[in-house]
Coordinates of C-alpha atoms in Angstrom, one line a residue:
M57 CA 6.4 35.7 -14.3
Q58 CA 4.2 37.6 -16.8
D59 CA 3.2 41.2 -17.5
K60 CA -0.5 40.8 -17.0
P61 CA -2.1 40.4 -13.5
I62 CA -1.5 36.9 -12.1
F63 CA -3.2 34.7 -9.6
E64 CA -0.8 31.9 -8.5
L65 CA -2.3 28.5 -7.6
G66 CA -0.7 25.6 -5.7
L67 CA -2.3 22.2 -5.4
V68 CA -2.3 19.9 -2.4
N69 CA -3.4 16.3 -3.0
A70 CA -4.3 14.6 0.2
G71 CA -3.9 10.8 0.8
A72 CA -6.9 9.0 -0.5
V73 CA -6.2 5.3 -1.3
S74 CA -8.6 4.5 -4.1
G75 CA -10.3 7.9 -3.7
G76 CA -7.4 9.0 -6.0
A77 CA -9.8 8.3 -8.9
Y78 CA -12.0 11.2 -7.6
A79 CA -9.0 13.5 -7.4
A80 CA -7.9 12.4 -10.9
G81 CA -11.2 13.5 -12.3
A82 CA -11.0 16.8 -10.5
L83 CA -7.5 17.5 -11.9
D84 CA -8.6 16.5 -15.4
F85 CA -11.4 19.1 -15.4
L86 CA -9.0 21.7 -13.9
Y87 CA -6.6 21.3 -16.8
E88 CA -9.5 21.4 -19.2
A89 CA -10.9 24.6 -17.7
L90 CA -7.4 26.3 -17.8
S91 CA -6.9 25.2 -21.4
E92 CA -10.3 26.3 -22.7
W93 CA -10.0 29.7 -21.0
Q94 CA -6.5 30.2 -22.5
Q95 CA -7.8 29.4 -25.9
A96 CA -10.7 31.9 -25.5
K97 CA -8.2 34.6 -24.5
D98 CA -6.0 33.7 -27.5
R99 CA -9.1 34.1 -29.8
G100 CA -9.8 37.6 -28.3
A101 CA -13.0 36.5 -26.7
A102 CA -14.7 38.7 -24.1
V103 CA -13.4 36.9 -21.1
P104 CA -11.4 38.1 -18.1
S105 CA -7.8 38.7 -19.2
H106 CA -5.8 38.0 -16.0
A107 CA -3.7 34.8 -15.8
V108 CA -3.8 31.9 -13.4
V109 CA -0.5 30.0 -13.1
L110 CA -0.1 26.6 -11.5
K111 CA 3.2 26.8 -9.5
G112 CA 3.3 23.1 -8.4
A113 CA 1.7 20.5 -6.2
A114 CA 2.3 18.8 -2.9
G115 CA 0.9 15.4 -2.1
A116 CA 0.9 12.4 0.2
S117 CA 0.0 8.7 -0.4
A118 CA -2.4 8.4 -3.3
G119 CA -2.2 12.1 -3.6
A120 CA 1.5 11.7 -4.6
I121 CA 0.3 9.8 -7.7
G122 CA -2.0 12.6 -8.5
N123 CA 1.0 15.0 -7.9
A124 CA 3.1 13.2 -10.4
L125 CA 0.3 13.1 -13.0
T126 CA 0.0 16.9 -12.9
A127 CA 3.5 17.1 -14.1
I128 CA 3.3 14.1 -16.6
A129 CA -0.1 14.2 -18.2
P130 CA 0.2 17.7 -19.9
W131 CA 3.3 16.5 -21.8
H132 CA 0.9 14.4 -23.9
G133 CA -1.5 17.3 -24.5
I134 CA -4.7 18.1 -22.7
H135 CA -7.3 15.6 -23.7
P136 CA -10.2 15.6 -21.2
V137 CA -12.5 12.7 -20.7
R138 CA -15.9 14.1 -21.4
D139 CA -17.9 11.1 -22.6
L140 CA -18.4 8.9 -19.5
V141 CA -22.2 9.7 -19.4
H142 CA -24.7 9.8 -22.2
V143 CA -27.9 11.7 -21.7
D144 CA -30.8 10.9 -24.0
A145 CA -33.6 13.2 -25.2
Q146 CA -35.7 12.4 -22.2
G147 CA -32.8 13.4 -19.9
Q148 CA -32.0 9.9 -18.8
A149 CA -28.3 9.5 -18.0
T150 CA -26.5 6.3 -18.7
G151 CA -22.9 5.7 -17.7
I152 CA -20.5 3.7 -19.9
A153 CA -19.7 0.2 -18.6
D154 CA -16.2 -0.1 -20.0
A155 CA -13.6 2.6 -19.4
K156 CA -12.0 1.9 -22.8
Q157 CA -15.2 3.2 -24.4
A158 CA -14.0 6.7 -23.5
A159 CA -12.6 8.4 -26.6
N160 CA -9.5 9.8 -24.9
W161 CA -8.7 6.9 -22.6
Q162 CA -5.3 6.3 -24.2
R163 CA -4.3 9.9 -24.3
N164 CA -5.4 11.0 -20.8
E165 CA -3.0 9.9 -18.1
F166 CA -5.3 10.9 -15.2
F167 CA -7.9 8.5 -16.5
R168 CA -5.7 5.8 -17.8
S169 CA -3.7 5.5 -14.6
W170 CA -6.5 5.7 -12.1
V171 CA -9.5 4.2 -13.8
I172 CA -8.0 1.5 -16.0
E173 CA -4.7 0.5 -14.5
A174 CA -5.5 0.8 -10.7
D175 CA -7.4 -2.4 -10.8
R176 CA -8.1 -5.4 -8.5
A177 CA -6.4 -8.1 -10.6
P178 CA -2.8 -6.9 -10.1
L179 CA -3.7 -6.0 -6.5
F180 CA -4.4 -9.6 -5.5
S181 CA -1.9 -11.3 -7.8
T182 CA 1.2 -13.1 -6.4
T183 CA 4.0 -11.8 -8.6
D184 CA 5.6 -10.2 -5.6
L185 CA 5.7 -13.5 -3.7
Q186 CA 7.5 -15.1 -6.6
R187 CA 10.3 -12.5 -6.2
E188 CA 10.6 -11.9 -2.5
T189 CA 11.7 -14.3 0.2
T190 CA 9.3 -12.9 2.8
V191 CA 5.7 -11.7 2.5
P192 CA 6.3 -8.0 1.8
S193 CA 2.7 -6.8 2.2
L194 CA -0.9 -7.9 2.5
L195 CA -1.6 -6.7 -1.1
N196 CA 0.6 -6.7 -4.2
A197 CA 2.3 -3.4 -4.6
D198 CA 3.4 -4.4 -8.1
M199 CA 0.2 -2.6 -9.1
V200 CA 1.7 0.7 -8.1
D201 CA 5.0 -0.2 -9.8
G202 CA 3.1 -1.1 -13.0
I203 CA 1.3 2.3 -13.0
R204 CA 4.6 4.1 -12.3
D205 CA 6.6 2.2 -15.0
D206 CA 4.0 2.6 -17.6
L207 CA 3.7 6.3 -17.0
L208 CA 7.4 6.9 -17.2
D209 CA 7.8 4.6 -20.2
R210 CA 5.0 6.4 -22.2
L211 CA 6.4 9.8 -21.1
N212 CA 9.9 9.1 -22.3
A213 CA 9.1 6.9 -25.4
A214 CA 9.7 9.8 -27.7
V215 CA 11.1 13.3 -27.7
L216 CA 8.2 15.6 -26.9
P217 CA 8.3 19.3 -27.8
P218 CA 8.1 21.5 -24.7
P219 CA 4.4 22.4 -24.5
R220 CA 5.1 25.6 -22.6
Y221 CA 1.6 26.1 -21.3
P222 CA 1.1 29.7 -20.2
F223 CA -0.9 28.6 -17.2
I224 CA 1.9 26.4 -15.8
A225 CA 5.1 27.7 -14.1
T226 CA 8.6 26.7 -15.1
P227 CA 10.0 25.2 -13.3
Y228 CA 6.9 23.3 -12.1
R229 CA 7.5 22.1 -8.6
L230 CA 6.5 18.8 -6.8
S231 CA 6.9 17.9 -3.2
L232 CA 6.0 14.4 -2.0
S233 CA 5.7 13.6 1.7
V234 CA 7.1 10.3 2.9
T235 CA 7.5 8.6 6.3
N236 CA 11.2 8.1 7.1
L237 CA 11.1 4.8 9.1
P238 CA 14.4 5.1 11.0
G239 CA 13.9 8.9 11.3
L240 CA 16.3 11.7 11.1
P241 CA 18.0 12.9 14.3
Y242 CA 18.6 16.5 15.3
K243 CA 20.4 17.8 18.3
I244 CA 19.1 20.6 20.5
S245 CA 21.9 22.2 22.4
M246 CA 21.4 22.7 26.2
I247 CA 23.6 23.7 29.0
G248 CA 24.3 20.9 31.5
D249 CA 26.5 17.9 32.3
D250 CA 25.5 16.2 29.0
R251 CA 27.3 18.3 26.5
D252 CA 25.5 16.5 23.6
G253 CA 22.2 18.1 24.5
Q254 CA 18.9 16.6 23.7
V255 CA 18.4 14.5 20.6
V256 CA 15.0 14.6 18.8
T257 CA 14.0 12.6 15.8
T258 CA 11.6 13.4 12.9
H259 CA 10.0 10.8 10.8
G260 CA 8.2 13.3 8.5
D261 CA 10.2 13.6 5.3
Y262 CA 9.7 14.7 1.7
V263 CA 11.2 14.6 -1.7
H264 CA 11.3 17.7 -3.9
F265 CA 11.4 17.9 -7.7
R266 CA 11.5 20.7 -10.4
V267 CA 10.2 20.1 -13.9
E268 CA 11.6 22.2 -16.7
G269 CA 10.0 22.9 -20.1
L270 CA 6.4 22.1 -19.2
G271 CA 5.2 25.6 -18.5
G272 CA 5.6 29.0 -20.2
A273 CA 5.3 31.2 -17.1
E274 CA 8.9 31.8 -15.9
D275 CA 9.4 31.5 -12.1
G276 CA 12.4 32.2 -10.0
P277 CA 14.3 29.9 -7.6
D278 CA 12.6 28.7 -4.5
G279 CA 15.6 27.9 -2.3
E280 CA 14.4 24.3 -1.9
P281 CA 17.0 21.6 -2.6
G282 CA 15.7 19.0 -5.0
L283 CA 16.1 17.1 -8.2
D284 CA 15.7 18.7 -11.6
L285 CA 13.7 16.6 -14.1
P286 CA 14.7 17.2 -17.7
Q287 CA 12.6 17.3 -20.9
P288 CA 11.2 13.8 -21.5
A289 CA 13.1 11.7 -24.0
P290 CA 14.3 8.1 -24.4
T291 CA 17.6 9.1 -22.9
A292 CA 15.9 10.8 -20.0
R293 CA 14.1 7.8 -18.6
A294 CA 16.6 7.2 -15.8
A295 CA 16.5 10.8 -14.8
W296 CA 12.7 10.6 -14.1
Q297 CA 13.0 7.3 -12.1
P298 CA 13.5 9.0 -8.8
L299 CA 10.1 10.7 -9.1
G300 CA 8.6 7.2 -9.7
E301 CA 10.4 5.8 -6.6
A302 CA 9.2 8.7 -4.5
V303 CA 5.6 8.2 -5.6
A304 CA 5.8 4.5 -4.8
A305 CA 7.2 5.4 -1.3
S306 CA 4.6 8.0 -0.5
A307 CA 1.9 5.5 -1.5
A308 CA 3.3 2.6 0.5
F309 CA 0.2 2.2 2.8
P310 CA 1.4 0.4 6.0
V311 CA 1.0 -3.4 5.8
G312 CA -1.2 -3.0 2.7
F313 CA 1.8 -2.2 0.5
R314 CA 5.5 -2.9 0.9
S315 CA 8.0 -0.3 2.2
R316 CA 10.3 1.4 -0.2
L317 CA 13.9 2.5 -0.3
I318 CA 14.6 6.2 -0.8
Q319 CA 18.0 7.5 -1.8
Q320 CA 18.8 11.2 -1.5
S321 CA 21.9 13.3 -1.5
G322 CA 23.0 14.2 2.0
N323 CA 23.4 17.8 0.8
T324 CA 19.6 17.9 0.4
Y325 CA 19.3 17.8 4.2
L326 CA 22.2 20.1 4.8
E327 CA 20.5 22.8 2.5
R328 CA 16.9 22.2 3.5
P329 CA 15.3 25.4 4.8
W330 CA 13.6 25.4 8.3
V331 CA 11.3 28.1 9.5
V332 CA 12.2 29.0 13.1
P333 CA 11.3 31.7 15.6
A334 CA 13.3 34.9 15.0
P335 CA 15.5 36.5 17.7
P336 CA 13.7 38.9 20.1
D337 CA 15.2 41.9 18.4
S338 CA 14.1 40.9 14.9
V339 CA 11.5 42.8 13.0
T340 CA 10.0 39.5 11.8
H341 CA 8.4 36.7 13.8
T342 CA 10.3 33.9 11.9
E343 CA 13.5 33.4 9.9
I344 CA 14.9 30.8 7.6
K345 CA 17.8 28.6 8.7
R346 CA 19.7 25.7 7.3
I347 CA 19.8 23.2 10.2
P348 CA 21.9 20.1 9.6
P349 CA 20.9 16.7 11.0
G350 CA 22.8 15.3 13.9
Y351 CA 24.8 12.8 11.9
D352 CA 28.5 13.8 11.9
P353 CA 29.3 13.7 9.1
M354 CA 26.1 13.6 7.1
P355 CA 26.3 10.6 4.7
Q356 CA 26.9 11.8 1.2
D357 CA 24.4 9.2 -0.1
Y358 CA 21.6 9.1 2.4
G359 CA 19.2 6.1 2.2
Y360 CA 16.3 5.0 4.3
W361 CA 13.2 2.7 4.1
S362 CA 10.0 4.6 3.9
L363 CA 6.3 4.2 4.1
D364 CA 3.1 6.1 3.3
G365 CA 3.6 9.9 3.6
G366 CA 0.1 10.1 4.9
M367 CA 1.1 8.6 8.2
V368 CA 2.7 11.8 9.4
D369 CA 1.4 14.4 6.9
N370 CA -1.7 13.3 5.0
E371 CA -2.6 16.9 3.9
P372 CA 0.9 18.5 3.3
V373 CA -0.4 22.0 3.3
E374 CA 2.9 23.4 4.5
L375 CA 4.8 21.8 1.6
G376 CA 2.2 23.4 -0.7
R377 CA 2.6 26.7 0.9
R378 CA 6.4 26.6 0.4
I379 CA 5.9 25.8 -3.3
L380 CA 3.5 28.7 -3.6
A381 CA 5.1 31.4 -1.5
G382 CA 8.5 30.1 -0.3
A383 CA 9.5 29.0 3.2
G384 CA 8.5 31.5 5.9
S385 CA 6.3 33.7 3.6
R386 CA 2.7 34.4 4.1
N387 CA -0.2 34.7 1.6
P388 CA -2.6 37.6 1.6
R389 CA -6.0 36.2 2.6
E390 CA -8.7 38.7 2.0
P391 CA -11.0 38.6 -1.0
H392 CA -9.8 42.0 -2.2
T393 CA -6.1 41.3 -1.7
A394 CA -5.5 37.6 -2.2
H395 CA -3.3 36.9 -5.3
R396 CA -2.3 33.3 -4.6
A397 CA -4.0 30.3 -3.0
L398 CA -3.7 26.6 -2.2
L399 CA -6.4 24.2 -3.4
L400 CA -6.6 21.1 -1.2
L401 CA -8.1 18.1 -2.9
D402 CA -9.3 15.8 -0.1
P403 CA -11.6 12.8 -1.0
F404 CA -11.9 11.9 2.7
P405 CA -12.1 15.1 4.7
D406 CA -12.6 14.5 8.5
A407 CA -16.0 15.4 9.9
M408 CA -16.2 17.3 13.2
P409 CA -16.9 14.7 15.9
A410 CA -19.5 15.2 18.6
Y411 CA -18.3 15.5 22.2
V412 CA -18.6 12.2 24.1
P413 CA -18.6 12.5 27.9
P414 CA -16.1 10.2 29.6
G415 CA -17.4 6.8 30.5
P416 CA -15.9 4.1 32.7
M417 CA -12.1 3.9 32.9
P418 CA -10.8 2.2 29.8
G419 CA -9.1 -1.1 30.3
M420 CA -5.5 -1.9 29.2
L421 CA -6.5 -3.5 25.9
Q422 CA -8.9 -0.7 25.1
V423 CA -6.1 1.8 25.7
A424 CA -3.6 -0.2 23.6
G425 CA -6.1 -0.4 20.8
S426 CA -6.6 3.3 20.7
L427 CA -3.0 4.2 20.6
F428 CA -2.5 3.9 16.8
G429 CA -5.4 6.3 16.0
L430 CA -4.3 8.7 18.8
W431 CA -0.7 8.8 17.4
L432 CA -1.9 9.2 13.8
Q433 CA -4.2 12.1 14.7
Q434 CA -1.6 13.9 16.8
T435 CA 1.1 13.6 14.1
R436 CA -1.3 15.2 11.6
F437 CA -2.3 18.0 14.0
K438 CA -0.8 21.4 13.0
P439 CA -1.2 24.1 15.6
A440 CA -0.1 26.8 13.0
E441 CA -3.2 26.1 11.0
L442 CA -5.4 27.2 13.9
E443 CA -4.4 30.8 13.1
T444 CA -6.9 31.0 10.3
A445 CA -9.6 28.8 11.9
A446 CA -11.6 31.8 13.2
S447 CA -12.0 33.3 9.7
E448 CA -14.5 31.8 7.2
N449 CA -13.5 34.2 4.4
V450 CA -9.9 33.3 3.9
R451 CA -9.2 33.3 0.1
S452 CA -5.6 31.9 0.3
R453 CA -6.8 28.3 0.8
F454 CA -9.7 26.4 -0.7
L455 CA -11.0 22.8 -0.3
L456 CA -12.5 20.5 -2.8
A457 CA -14.2 17.4 -1.3
P458 CA -16.7 14.9 -2.8
V459 CA -20.3 16.1 -2.8
R460 CA -23.2 14.1 -4.2
R461 CA -27.0 14.1 -3.9
D462 CA -29.0 11.0 -3.2
G463 CA -32.5 12.2 -3.7
T464 CA -33.0 15.0 -1.2
Q465 CA -29.9 13.9 0.9
R466 CA -26.6 15.8 0.4
L467 CA -23.7 13.4 1.0
V468 CA -20.2 14.8 1.6
G469 CA -16.8 13.1 1.8
A470 CA -16.3 9.4 1.9
Q471 CA -20.0 8.6 1.7
A472 CA -20.3 10.5 -1.6
I473 CA -17.9 8.3 -3.5
C474 CA -17.6 4.6 -4.1
G475 CA -14.0 4.6 -3.0
G476 CA -14.9 5.8 0.5
G477 CA -15.6 2.3 1.8
L478 CA -13.4 -0.6 3.0
G479 CA -10.9 1.7 4.5
G480 CA -10.6 3.7 1.3
F481 CA -9.8 0.6 -0.9
A482 CA -13.3 -0.1 -2.3
A483 CA -12.9 1.6 -5.7
F484 CA -9.9 -0.6 -6.5
L485 CA -12.3 -3.6 -6.6
S486 CA -14.5 -2.4 -9.4
Q487 CA -13.8 -0.3 -12.5
I488 CA -17.4 1.0 -12.6
Y489 CA -16.8 2.5 -9.1
R490 CA -13.8 4.3 -10.4
L491 CA -15.7 5.6 -13.4
H492 CA -18.3 7.0 -11.1
D493 CA -15.8 8.7 -8.8
F494 CA -13.7 10.1 -11.7
Q495 CA -16.9 11.7 -13.2
L496 CA -17.9 13.1 -9.8
G497 CA -14.5 14.6 -9.4
R498 CA -15.0 16.4 -12.8
R499 CA -18.5 17.5 -11.8
N500 CA -17.5 18.8 -8.4
M501 CA -14.5 20.7 -9.8
Q502 CA -16.7 22.4 -12.3
K503 CA -19.1 23.6 -9.6
F504 CA -16.3 24.6 -7.4
L505 CA -14.7 26.8 -10.1
S506 CA -18.0 28.2 -11.0
D507 CA -19.5 28.9 -7.6
H508 CA -16.7 29.1 -5.0
F509 CA -13.3 30.0 -6.5
T510 CA -13.9 33.7 -6.6
L511 CA -12.5 37.1 -5.6
D512 CA -13.8 40.5 -4.9
A513 CA -14.2 42.8 -8.0
A514 CA -11.7 45.3 -6.5
N515 CA -8.9 42.7 -6.3
P516 CA -5.9 43.8 -8.4
V517 CA -5.8 40.4 -10.0
F518 CA -8.5 41.5 -12.4
G519 CA -6.6 44.7 -13.3
D520 CA -8.6 47.2 -15.2
W521 CA -10.4 44.6 -17.3
I522 CA -13.7 45.1 -15.5
A523 CA -13.6 48.9 -16.0
R524 CA -12.6 48.5 -19.7
N525 CA -15.3 45.8 -20.4
P526 CA -18.4 46.7 -18.4
E527 CA -20.8 44.8 -20.6
A528 CA -18.7 41.6 -20.7
A529 CA -18.1 41.9 -17.0
K530 CA -21.8 41.6 -16.3
H531 CA -21.8 38.1 -17.8
W532 CA -19.0 36.9 -15.4
Q533 CA -20.0 38.8 -12.2
H534 CA -21.7 36.7 -9.5
A535 CA -24.8 37.9 -7.6
D536 CA -22.5 38.8 -4.6
G537 CA -20.4 41.0 -6.8
E538 CA -17.4 38.7 -7.0
F539 CA -15.7 37.3 -10.2
P540 CA -14.4 33.8 -11.0
I541 CA -10.7 33.2 -10.7
I542 CA -10.9 30.6 -13.5
P543 CA -13.8 31.5 -15.8
L544 CA -15.4 28.5 -17.5
C545 CA -15.2 28.8 -21.2
G546 CA -15.8 26.5 -24.2
T547 CA -16.3 22.8 -23.3
A548 CA -15.8 23.6 -19.7
E549 CA -19.1 25.6 -19.7
T550 CA -21.2 22.5 -20.5
E551 CA -22.5 20.9 -17.4
V552 CA -20.8 17.7 -16.4
P553 CA -23.6 15.1 -16.0
A554 CA -23.7 12.9 -13.0
Y555 CA -22.7 9.3 -13.4
P556 CA -25.5 7.1 -12.1
W557 CA -24.8 5.5 -8.7
P558 CA -23.4 2.1 -9.7
A559 CA -25.6 -0.2 -7.5
G560 CA -25.9 -3.9 -8.1
V561 CA -22.3 -4.9 -8.6
K562 CA -21.7 -8.4 -7.3
L563 CA -18.5 -7.4 -5.7
A564 CA -17.9 -10.2 -3.2
E565 CA -18.7 -12.8 -5.8
E566 CA -16.3 -11.3 -8.4
C567 CA -13.5 -10.7 -5.9
A568 CA -13.6 -13.9 -4.0
P569 CA -11.4 -16.0 -6.3
L570 CA -8.7 -13.3 -6.4
I571 CA -8.8 -12.8 -2.6
E572 CA -8.7 -16.5 -1.9
A573 CA -5.7 -17.0 -4.2
R574 CA -3.8 -14.2 -2.4
L575 CA -4.7 -15.6 1.0
K576 CA -3.6 -19.1 0.0
A577 CA -0.3 -17.7 -1.1
I578 CA 0.5 -15.5 1.9
V579 CA -1.0 -17.3 5.0
P580 CA 1.3 -20.4 4.9
R581 CA 4.3 -18.2 4.3
L582 CA 3.5 -15.9 7.1
L583 CA 3.1 -18.9 9.4
A584 CA 6.4 -20.3 8.2
E585 CA 8.1 -17.0 8.9
A586 CA 6.7 -17.0 12.4
V587 CA 8.1 -20.5 13.0
A588 CA 11.5 -19.5 11.7
G589 CA 11.4 -16.4 13.9
M590 CA 11.1 -18.5 17.0
D591 CA 14.6 -19.8 16.5
K592 CA 16.1 -16.4 15.7
A593 CA 14.5 -14.8 18.8
A594 CA 15.9 -17.5 21.2
P595 CA 18.5 -16.0 23.7
G596 CA 21.9 -17.7 23.7
H597 CA 21.8 -18.3 27.5
E598 CA 18.4 -20.0 27.7
G599 CA 17.8 -22.8 30.2
W600 CA 16.1 -26.1 29.8
W601 CA 12.7 -24.7 30.6
D602 CA 13.2 -21.9 28.0
R603 CA 14.2 -24.4 25.4
L604 CA 11.2 -26.7 26.3
L605 CA 8.8 -23.7 26.0
R606 CA 10.3 -22.6 22.7
W607 CA 10.1 -26.1 21.2
L608 CA 6.5 -26.4 22.5
M609 CA 5.6 -23.1 20.8
R610 CA 7.4 -24.0 17.7
G611 CA 5.4 -27.3 17.6
L612 CA 2.2 -25.4 17.9
L613 CA 3.1 -23.1 15.1
W614 CA 4.1 -26.0 13.0
I615 CA 0.7 -27.5 13.6
A616 CA -0.9 -24.2 12.6
Q617 CA 1.3 -24.0 9.6
T618 CA 0.5 -27.4 8.3
I619 CA -3.1 -28.0 9.5
A620 CA -4.7 -24.7 10.2
A621 CA -3.7 -22.7 7.2
R622 CA -6.7 -23.8 5.2
W623 CA -9.0 -22.8 8.1
L624 CA -7.3 -19.4 8.3
V625 CA -7.7 -18.8 4.6
S626 CA -11.4 -19.8 4.8
R627 CA -12.0 -17.6 7.8
G628 CA -10.2 -14.6 6.2
L629 CA -12.2 -15.0 3.0
R630 CA -15.5 -15.0 5.0
L631 CA -14.4 -12.0 6.9
V632 CA -13.5 -10.0 3.8
S633 CA -16.7 -11.1 2.1
R634 CA -18.8 -9.9 5.0
Q635 CA -17.0 -6.6 5.1
I636 CA -17.7 -6.1 1.4
A637 CA -21.4 -6.9 1.9
D638 CA -21.6 -4.5 4.9
F639 CA -19.9 -1.8 2.8
Q640 CA -22.3 -2.3 -0.1
T641 CA -25.3 -2.1 2.2
A642 CA -24.1 1.0 3.9
W643 CA -23.3 2.7 0.6
K644 CA -26.5 1.4 -1.1
L645 CA -24.4 -0.3 -3.7

């Protein structure tokens, strides 16, 4: 890609719901750090001279939005948001109360999309109900569509010169995981009376893109079928639309947001690489094969309804590894040999649970209630990842998760950010929550790059720069002898101040009118759909008792539709208000 020593970096953006504001802040600082370091090298400053190249990003759910932003935001230039907190002469920090007070809010797509546009008003509006004949989802997914459309409209509003950032690969690759609702069948041949063999179905799917012109570090082909996205221009708007559709599909949280239709070429699946065990006489453990789906023939235009990619692959590490090293390849892992790595941004990392001894036998309802969580955890379990579990010094993968101090207490994960409550939706309800989480993302990324993203001094990535610049090297070397992979230069050196914890927001009071309006719109329609479904579900051969029972149930549903809707709305509003109050108490908000 370049003549100088290179460290290749791939990003993995985990599903995060409103925790995406935290990830957006982290990505904003990452781009600032890379840009400031590049400028220092261009000026001939005494900084490490190796290169770090972003090869691409893989993401799921809200992480898919962050994925798209890594490929869209840099076209407008790198304009970090550094003024969310003002510190006075006495050291007292004050956070801005309005996101539009930030100097770069209009030029920074990470900030604009996640802090300003991902708001509660469109989330609870009823524009979707005015268009659809059924209730598509609990919340209005038009918010996601609005963010997507505004991003692509701004991107393609004018012909932008290719920025050719030296720290971004070209093509820059994106992989977005989605859940394929009908699933894709594959046939496993077996010898027996059934000559068709066994049919297995996968619901884990993904969409792959390549962006040309954004980076200046030339990269070769990856063997992954996907769509090529051209240089943005008014005439290129339609070419970028599939990326927007894939983002909306990956972010289609079940029930919360409506499902999405994905259209891909059938050839994509015919050419998709699979890593399979190699034959016994092979010198390698695995090999790459193109395995066609079981459809005969494979449709030329393959379409399917899809949901949140986080349902089956919430941390798409394998997709990120393919972007970074190619299918079937491995990354060197030791501090003195690693030359590429994945960085997982996960606002909600799972904590290790304590062992709970078995109690009384669970009842039927208890078993049924646990099935969804069981299924979700199992689909996300990746036995191959256990290979590196025993080593704590692997330098081919890194994790950034929220960390915040509350007095002497160190909070990690969901408890560290405002967006961690209410099933991950909390930060959608208040802009000040998103301001806090965005700033914490910037602050955590700065500390991560400074303290943890390091390699051994003997690593070839640093070339002979350390030997040729012994005095300058002393400034950058850590106490343990290691050196930063991305040195913090210029504005990235200045400590990112903490945004004060935004306690005191009257969240339930502010959100109640919006929630009530949404409930009043969807509850009667859901009941009406249930009544209509009684007729459609009736068998053609039903007897008089079946008909009587059906009409009785239909009458009860009609009563519920016409009389009880108001009670259901009131009950739902009280339930949500209580959950908001419990969340604010638990999070000290």
